[in-house]
Coordinates of C-alpha atoms and ligand atoms in Angstrom, one line a residue:
X266 CA 82.4 86.7 88.7
X267 CA 85.6 85.1 90.0
X268 CA 85.7 82.2 92.5
X269 CA 86.1 83.5 96.0
X270 CA 87.9 81.8 98.9
X271 CA 84.4 80.7 100.2
X272 CA 84.0 78.4 97.2
X273 CA 87.2 76.4 98.1
X274 CA 88.1 73.4 100.3
X275 CA 91.1 74.6 102.3
X276 CA 91.5 71.8 104.9
X277 CA 95.1 70.7 105.2
X278 CA 95.9 72.6 102.0
X279 CA 98.9 74.9 101.6
X280 CA 97.2 78.2 100.7
X281 CA 99.4 80.9 99.2
X282 CA 97.8 84.3 99.7
X283 CA 99.1 87.4 97.9
X284 CA 98.4 90.2 100.4
X285 CA 99.1 93.9 100.1
X286 CA 101.4 94.5 103.1
X287 CA 102.9 97.6 101.5
X288 CA 102.4 99.7 104.7
X289 CA 103.8 103.1 105.4
X290 CA 106.6 103.0 107.9
X291 CA 109.6 104.9 109.3
X292 CA 112.6 102.8 110.5
X293 CA 110.9 99.8 112.0
X294 CA 107.7 101.5 113.1
X295 CA 104.6 101.0 111.0
X296 CA 102.7 104.3 110.9
X297 CA 99.4 102.9 109.6
X298 CA 98.6 99.1 109.8
X299 CA 95.3 99.5 107.9
X300 CA 96.6 97.2 105.1
X301 CA 97.5 94.5 107.5
X302 CA 94.2 94.8 109.3
X303 CA 92.3 94.7 106.0
X304 CA 93.9 91.4 105.1
X305 CA 92.8 89.7 108.3
X306 CA 89.4 88.4 107.3
X307 CA 90.9 86.3 104.5
X308 CA 93.8 85.1 106.6
X309 CA 91.6 84.2 109.6
X310 CA 89.0 82.4 107.4
X311 CA 91.7 80.2 105.9
X312 CA 93.2 79.4 109.3
X313 CA 89.7 78.5 110.7
X314 CA 89.2 76.2 107.7
X315 CA 92.4 74.3 108.6
X316 CA 94.7 75.7 106.0
X317 CA 98.5 76.1 106.2
X318 CA 98.7 79.7 105.2
X319 CA 101.7 81.2 103.3
X320 CA 101.6 85.0 102.9
X321 CA 103.6 87.1 100.5
X322 CA 103.7 90.7 99.5
X323 CA 105.9 93.5 98.2
X324 CA 107.0 96.3 100.5
X325 CA 108.4 99.6 99.1
X326 CA 110.8 99.7 96.2
X327 CA 113.9 97.7 95.5
X328 CA 115.7 99.1 92.5
X329 CA 117.6 96.2 91.0
X330 CA 119.3 98.4 88.4
X331 CA 121.5 100.0 91.2
X332 CA 124.9 98.9 92.3
X333 CA 125.0 95.8 94.6
X334 CA 125.4 98.2 97.6
X335 CA 122.3 100.2 96.6
X336 CA 120.3 97.0 96.1
X337 CA 121.3 95.8 99.6
X338 CA 120.4 99.2 101.1
X339 CA 116.9 99.0 99.4
X340 CA 116.5 95.5 100.8
X341 CA 117.6 96.5 104.3
X342 CA 115.2 99.4 104.3
X343 CA 112.2 97.4 103.0
X344 CA 112.5 94.3 105.2
X345 CA 109.2 92.5 105.7
X346 CA 110.2 91.6 109.3
X347 CA 108.2 94.7 110.5
X348 CA 105.0 93.1 109.1
X349 CA 106.0 89.8 110.7
X350 CA 106.2 91.4 114.1
X351 CA 102.8 93.1 113.7
X352 CA 101.2 89.9 112.4
X353 CA 102.6 88.1 115.4
X354 CA 101.0 90.6 117.8
X355 CA 97.7 90.3 116.1
X356 CA 97.5 86.5 115.4
X357 CA 99.7 85.2 118.2
X358 CA 103.5 84.9 118.1
X359 CA 103.5 81.1 118.2
X360 CA 101.2 80.9 115.1
X361 CA 103.3 83.1 112.8
X362 CA 106.6 82.1 111.2
X363 CA 108.9 84.2 109.0
X364 CA 111.2 83.4 106.1
X365 CA 113.9 86.1 105.7
X366 CA 114.2 85.1 102.0
X367 CA 111.3 85.2 99.6
X368 CA 111.9 82.0 97.7
X369 CA 114.1 78.9 97.4
X370 CA 115.1 76.0 99.7
X371 CA 114.7 77.9 103.0
X372 CA 111.1 78.6 102.0
X373 CA 110.4 75.1 100.8
X374 CA 111.7 73.6 104.1
X375 CA 109.6 76.0 106.2
X376 CA 106.5 75.2 104.2
X377 CA 107.1 71.5 104.8
X378 CA 107.1 72.0 108.6
X379 CA 104.0 74.3 108.5
X380 CA 100.9 72.9 110.3
X381 CA 97.3 73.6 109.6
X382 CA 96.3 76.8 111.5
X383 CA 99.8 78.3 111.2
X384 CA 101.0 81.2 109.1
X385 CA 104.3 81.6 107.2
X386 CA 105.2 85.1 106.0
X387 CA 107.7 85.3 103.2
X388 CA 110.3 88.1 102.8
X389 CA 109.5 91.1 100.5
X390 CA 108.7 89.7 97.0
X391 CA 110.6 92.6 95.4
X392 CA 113.9 91.2 96.9
X393 CA 113.6 89.1 93.7
X394 CA 114.7 90.8 90.5
X395 CA 112.1 88.7 88.6
X396 CA 109.1 89.8 90.6
X397 CA 108.3 93.0 88.6
X398 CA 109.3 91.3 85.3
X399 CA 106.8 88.5 85.9
X400 CA 109.7 86.0 85.5
X401 CA 108.3 82.5 84.8
X402 CA 111.1 80.8 86.7
X403 CA 110.4 82.8 89.9
X404 CA 106.6 82.3 89.5
X405 CA 107.2 78.5 89.2
X406 CA 109.2 78.5 92.5
X407 CA 106.3 80.1 94.4
X408 CA 103.7 78.0 92.6
X409 CA 105.6 74.7 93.4
X410 CA 104.5 74.5 97.0
X411 CA 101.0 75.9 96.7
X412 CA 97.8 73.8 96.6
X413 CA 95.6 76.9 96.4
X414 CA 96.3 80.6 95.5
X415 CA 94.2 83.4 96.8
X416 CA 94.5 86.9 95.4
X417 CA 93.8 89.5 98.2
X418 CA 96.1 92.3 97.2
X419 CA 93.8 94.8 95.5
X420 CA 96.4 97.6 95.7
X421 CA 98.7 95.5 93.5
X422 CA 96.1 94.0 91.1
X423 CA 96.9 96.5 88.3
X424 CA 100.4 95.0 88.1
X425 CA 101.0 91.8 86.2
X426 CA 104.0 90.7 88.3
X427 CA 105.2 87.2 89.2
X428 CA 103.4 87.2 92.6
X429 CA 100.1 88.7 91.2
X430 CA 99.9 87.1 87.8
X431 CA 102.6 84.5 87.0
X432 CA 101.7 82.3 90.0
X433 CA 97.9 82.0 89.5
X434 CA 98.5 81.5 85.8
X435 CA 100.7 78.5 86.5
X436 CA 98.4 77.0 89.1
X437 CA 95.4 77.4 87.0
X438 CA 97.1 75.6 84.1
X439 CA 97.9 72.8 86.6
X440 CA 94.2 72.6 87.5
X441 CA 94.7 73.9 91.0
X442 CA 92.3 76.2 92.7
X443 CA 92.7 80.0 92.5
X444 CA 90.3 82.5 93.9
X445 CA 90.0 86.1 95.2
X446 CA 89.9 86.9 98.9
X447 CA 87.4 88.9 100.9
X448 CA 89.3 92.2 100.5
X449 CA 89.4 92.0 96.8
X450 CA 85.8 90.8 96.7
X451 CA 84.7 94.0 98.6
X452 CA 86.8 96.2 96.4
X453 CA 85.4 94.7 93.2
X454 CA 81.8 95.0 94.5
X455 CA 82.2 98.7 95.4
X456 CA 84.2 99.7 92.4
X457 CA 82.0 97.9 89.9
X458 CA 79.3 100.3 90.9
X459 CA 81.3 103.4 89.9
X460 CA 82.4 101.7 86.7
X461 CA 79.1 100.3 85.4
X462 CA 76.9 103.2 86.3
X463 CA 73.2 102.7 87.0
X464 CA 70.6 105.4 86.4
X465 CA 69.7 105.5 90.1
X466 CA 73.2 106.6 90.9
X467 CA 73.0 109.9 88.9
X468 CA 74.1 112.6 89.1
X469 CA 77.5 110.9 89.4
X470 CA 80.3 113.3 90.4
X471 CA 84.0 112.6 90.3
X472 CA 86.6 114.6 92.2
X473 CA 90.1 114.4 91.0
X474 CA 93.1 116.0 92.6
X475 CA 96.5 115.1 94.0
X476 CA 99.9 115.3 92.4
X477 CA 100.6 112.4 90.0
X478 CA 99.2 114.1 86.9
X479 CA 100.6 111.8 84.3
X480 CA 99.5 108.7 86.2
X481 CA 96.0 110.1 86.7
X482 CA 95.1 112.3 83.8
X483 CA 94.1 109.4 81.5
X484 CA 91.3 108.4 83.8
X485 CA 89.7 111.8 83.3
X486 CA 88.8 110.9 79.7
X487 CA 87.0 107.8 80.9
X488 CA 85.3 109.7 83.7
X489 CA 84.0 112.2 81.2
X490 CA 82.1 109.3 79.6
X491 CA 80.7 107.9 82.8
X492 CA 80.1 110.9 85.1
X493 CA 77.8 113.9 85.0
X494 CA 80.5 116.3 86.4
X495 CA 84.2 116.0 87.0
X496 CA 85.6 118.4 89.6
X497 CA 89.4 119.0 89.3
X498 CA 91.5 120.4 92.1
X499 CA 94.9 119.8 93.7
X500 CA 98.1 120.0 91.6
X501 CA 96.2 118.2 88.8
X502 CA 94.4 121.5 88.1
X503 CA 97.5 123.5 87.1
X504 CA 98.0 121.4 83.9
X505 CA 94.4 122.3 83.0
X506 CA 94.9 126.0 83.9
X507 CA 97.9 126.1 81.6
X508 CA 95.8 124.5 78.8
X509 CA 93.4 127.4 79.3
X510 CA 96.2 129.9 79.0
X511 CA 96.1 130.9 82.7
X512 CA 99.1 131.9 84.8
X513 CA 100.3 129.3 87.2
X514 CA 103.4 131.0 88.6
X515 CA 105.8 128.3 89.9
X516 CA 103.0 125.7 90.5
X517 CA 103.9 122.2 89.4
X518 CA 102.3 121.3 86.1
X519 CA 103.3 118.8 83.5
X520 CA 104.1 120.3 80.1
X521 CA 103.8 116.9 78.4
X522 CA 100.2 116.6 79.5
X523 CA 98.9 120.0 78.5
X524 CA 97.7 118.8 75.1
X525 CA 95.8 115.9 76.7
X526 CA 94.3 118.4 79.1
X527 CA 93.1 120.5 76.2
X528 CA 91.6 117.4 74.6
X529 CA 89.7 116.6 77.8
X530 CA 88.4 120.2 78.0
X531 CA 87.2 120.0 74.4
X532 CA 85.4 116.7 75.0
X533 CA 84.0 117.9 78.3
X534 CA 81.6 120.6 77.3
X535 CA 80.5 121.9 80.7
X536 CA 81.3 118.6 82.5
X537 CA 84.6 119.7 83.9
X538 CA 84.7 122.2 86.8
X539 CA 88.1 123.8 87.5
X540 CA 89.0 125.9 90.4
X541 CA 87.9 129.6 90.2
X542 CA 90.2 130.8 93.0
X543 CA 93.2 129.5 94.8
X544 CA 95.5 129.9 97.8
X545 CA 99.2 130.4 96.8
X546 CA 102.5 131.0 98.6
X547 CA 106.0 132.2 97.7
X548 CA 107.4 128.7 98.4
X549 CA 106.2 125.2 99.1
X550 CA 108.0 125.0 102.5
X551 CA 109.1 127.9 104.7
X552 CA 106.9 130.3 102.8
X553 CA 106.5 133.9 104.0
X554 CA 103.7 135.2 101.8
X555 CA 100.3 133.7 101.3
X556 CA 97.7 135.1 99.0
X557 CA 94.2 134.1 97.8
X558 CA 93.7 134.8 94.1
X559 CA 90.8 134.8 91.7
X560 CA 90.9 133.1 88.4
X561 CA 93.0 131.6 89.7
X562 CA 95.8 133.4 88.0
X563 CA 98.7 132.7 90.2
X564 CA 101.3 135.5 90.3
X565 CA 104.9 135.0 89.1
X566 CA 107.0 133.5 91.9
X567 CA 104.0 132.0 93.7
X568 CA 102.9 128.4 93.9
X569 CA 99.3 127.1 94.2
X570 CA 98.7 125.2 97.5
X571 CA 95.0 124.8 97.8
X572 CA 91.6 125.6 96.1
X573 CA 90.2 128.9 97.4
X574 CA 86.9 129.6 99.3
X575 CA 84.9 130.3 96.1
X576 CA 85.9 127.0 94.6
X577 CA 85.1 125.2 97.9
X578 CA 81.6 126.7 97.6
X579 CA 81.3 125.7 93.9
X580 CA 82.4 122.1 94.5
X581 CA 80.2 121.8 97.6
X582 CA 77.2 122.9 95.6
X583 CA 77.9 120.4 92.9
X584 CA 78.5 117.6 95.4
X585 CA 75.2 118.4 97.2
X586 CA 73.3 117.1 94.2
X587 CA 75.3 113.9 93.8
X588 CA 73.8 110.4 94.1
X589 CA 77.3 108.9 93.6
X590 CA 80.8 110.2 94.2
X591 CA 84.2 108.9 93.2
X592 CA 87.1 110.8 94.7
X593 CA 90.8 110.4 94.2
X594 CA 93.5 113.0 95.2
X595 CA 93.5 115.8 97.8
X596 CA 92.5 119.3 96.8
X597 CA 95.6 120.9 98.3
X598 CA 98.7 120.3 100.4
X599 CA 96.5 119.1 103.3
X600 CA 99.6 117.9 105.3
X601 CA 100.2 121.6 106.1
X602 CA 97.2 122.9 108.1
X603 CA 97.2 126.3 106.2
X604 CA 96.2 124.4 103.1
X605 CA 93.8 121.7 104.3
X606 CA 90.6 123.8 103.9
X607 CA 89.9 122.6 100.3
X608 CA 90.2 118.9 101.1
X609 CA 88.3 119.3 104.3
X610 CA 85.5 121.1 102.4
X611 CA 85.1 118.2 100.0
X612 CA 85.0 115.7 103.0
X613 CA 82.4 117.9 104.6
X614 CA 80.2 118.1 101.5
X615 CA 80.4 114.3 101.0
X616 CA 79.5 113.7 104.7
X617 CA 76.3 115.7 104.2
X618 CA 75.0 113.4 101.5
X619 CA 72.3 111.0 102.6
X620 CA 71.8 107.8 100.7
X621 CA 74.5 108.5 98.1
X622 CA 77.2 106.0 97.2
X623 CA 80.6 107.4 97.9
X624 CA 84.0 106.0 97.2
X625 CA 87.5 107.3 97.8
X626 CA 90.8 105.8 96.7
X627 CA 94.5 106.8 96.9
X628 CA 96.9 106.5 99.8
X629 CA 97.1 110.2 100.6
X630 CA 93.4 110.8 100.0
X631 CA 92.5 108.1 102.5
X632 CA 95.0 109.5 104.9
X633 CA 93.4 113.0 104.6
X634 CA 89.9 111.5 105.2
X635 CA 91.2 109.7 108.3
X636 CA 93.1 112.8 109.6
X637 CA 90.0 114.9 109.4
X638 CA 87.8 112.3 111.0
X639 CA 85.5 111.6 108.0
X640 CA 86.2 107.8 107.5
X641 CA 82.6 106.9 108.3
X642 CA 81.2 109.4 105.7
X643 CA 82.3 107.1 102.9
X644 CA 80.5 104.0 101.6
X645 CA 83.9 102.6 100.6
X646 CA 87.5 103.6 101.2
X647 CA 89.6 101.7 98.6
X648 CA 92.9 100.2 99.6
X649 CA 94.1 100.8 96.0
X650 CA 94.9 104.2 94.5
X651 CA 96.4 103.3 91.1
X652 CA 94.4 100.0 91.0
X653 CA 91.0 101.8 91.5
X654 CA 91.9 104.3 88.8
X655 CA 93.0 101.6 86.4
X656 CA 89.9 99.6 87.1
X657 CA 87.8 102.6 86.0
X658 CA 89.9 103.2 82.9
X659 CA 89.8 99.5 81.9
X660 CA 86.0 99.2 82.3
X661 CA 86.3 97.0 85.4
X662 CA 89.3 94.9 84.4
X663 CA 92.6 94.5 86.3
X664 CA 95.2 91.8 85.3
X665 CA 95.6 90.4 88.8
X666 CA 91.9 89.8 89.1
X667 CA 91.1 88.8 85.5
X668 CA 93.8 86.1 85.7
X669 CA 91.8 84.4 88.5
X670 CA 89.3 83.7 85.7
Ligands
ADP236 P1 96.8 109.8 96.3 O1 97.9 109.2 97.2 O2 95.5 110.0 97.1 O3 96.6 109.1 95.1 P2 98.6 111.8 95.2 O4 99.7 110.9 95.7 O5 98.4 111.9 93.8 O6 97.2 111.3 95.9 O7 98.8 113.3 95.7 C1 98.8 113.6 97.1 C2 99.7 114.7 97.3 O8 99.4 115.8 96.5 C3 99.6 115.2 98.7 O9 100.8 114.9 99.4 C4 99.5 116.7 98.5 O10 100.3 117.5 99.4 C5 99.8 117.0 97.1 N1 99.1 118.1 96.6 C6 97.8 118.3 96.5 N2 97.5 119.5 96.0 C7 98.7 120.1 95.7 C8 99.0 121.4 95.2 N3 98.1 122.3 94.9 N4 100.3 121.6 95.1 C9 101.2 120.7 95.4 N5 101.0 119.5 95.9 C10 99.7 119.2 96.1
MG237 MG1 100.0 109.4 97.0

């Protein structure tokens, strides 16, 4: 087990905390500040212990391959100043300072003037070209002013970037303290249970849906080893339907992944449950015709939008037996109320389980659960989608957590 922030002496130290402030926003309005709120226990603890706290995180995407104008536009769009404002509201304006650049002399000067009990938030780490490449020179700049590093960005822990990997690696080599924060500790505790499966947690049922098939399909192979049943819905299902020779109309499926889906089906025996009916429309937006089809064989010119009522019943029955559930990815296009029933039904089934251990991960999945009012039905809502899947795939390992040692 990694060292946690509790194990360290933080008094008068400059504590560099990698947080995950990659919040959803429009313009300068944050639509869900859950990620900021989730980072507070670690930040507040460090402040109470008399640390000078420096926070850094990425926000959105900055594509450094673009023209200088495009890079500037990405930077302008993903300016960390929105998080600075929110942090000021929460922690007190006088306590929180902001550097509008992520590294260099300006940062070094601001760090020097920082007092114990104060916070300095740095600009978006992805303003730096070297961040995603784990550039050692960039990592060295950040490491140069830190006495202690705390990893509290679970949602970024599957990425070996300069801020998540390079910095703790350097500090560790220098003999400085590196540790995980409370958020990461919570995530590791909850997710370890769905990775290293105990007998008492069986039957263990996984539910996989959503849209990012090539990102997510690999985890199904691992889940087949760990789980008793794997229920597949959402857009993920179409690639499997194609593998079975079914008609999917104009539903999105990934041709490159059909062979992998076949391999999973061969491995699965009767472990995989696919939809047996579906709701389809003649278009994704502004549709005029909506049909419920068995099979589901989706007619030409139609697109699958949700699992159907028979599948809801099938999945509900399977979930009612579960002692442990891991869920990633909505069952349908829940953002449109006509296609929320499948996702809602899975929420409902999980909410009826008593004494089961239930975990959900994924930004849209978590949003769906919140939207339908089922947040309290889960034992754990992970702040990491990709990170939680990779942790399962890699048997509990993530680079940004392993590096802490
Ligand atoms: P998460 O963010 O939880 O990891 P994804 O990003 O993979 O989930 O997928 C979420 C998106 O998948 C949602 O926006 C939802 O509209 C879409 N989706 C789910 N089912 C379907 C479907 N049958 N057809 C098209 N899109 C779907
Ligand atoms: Mg998503």
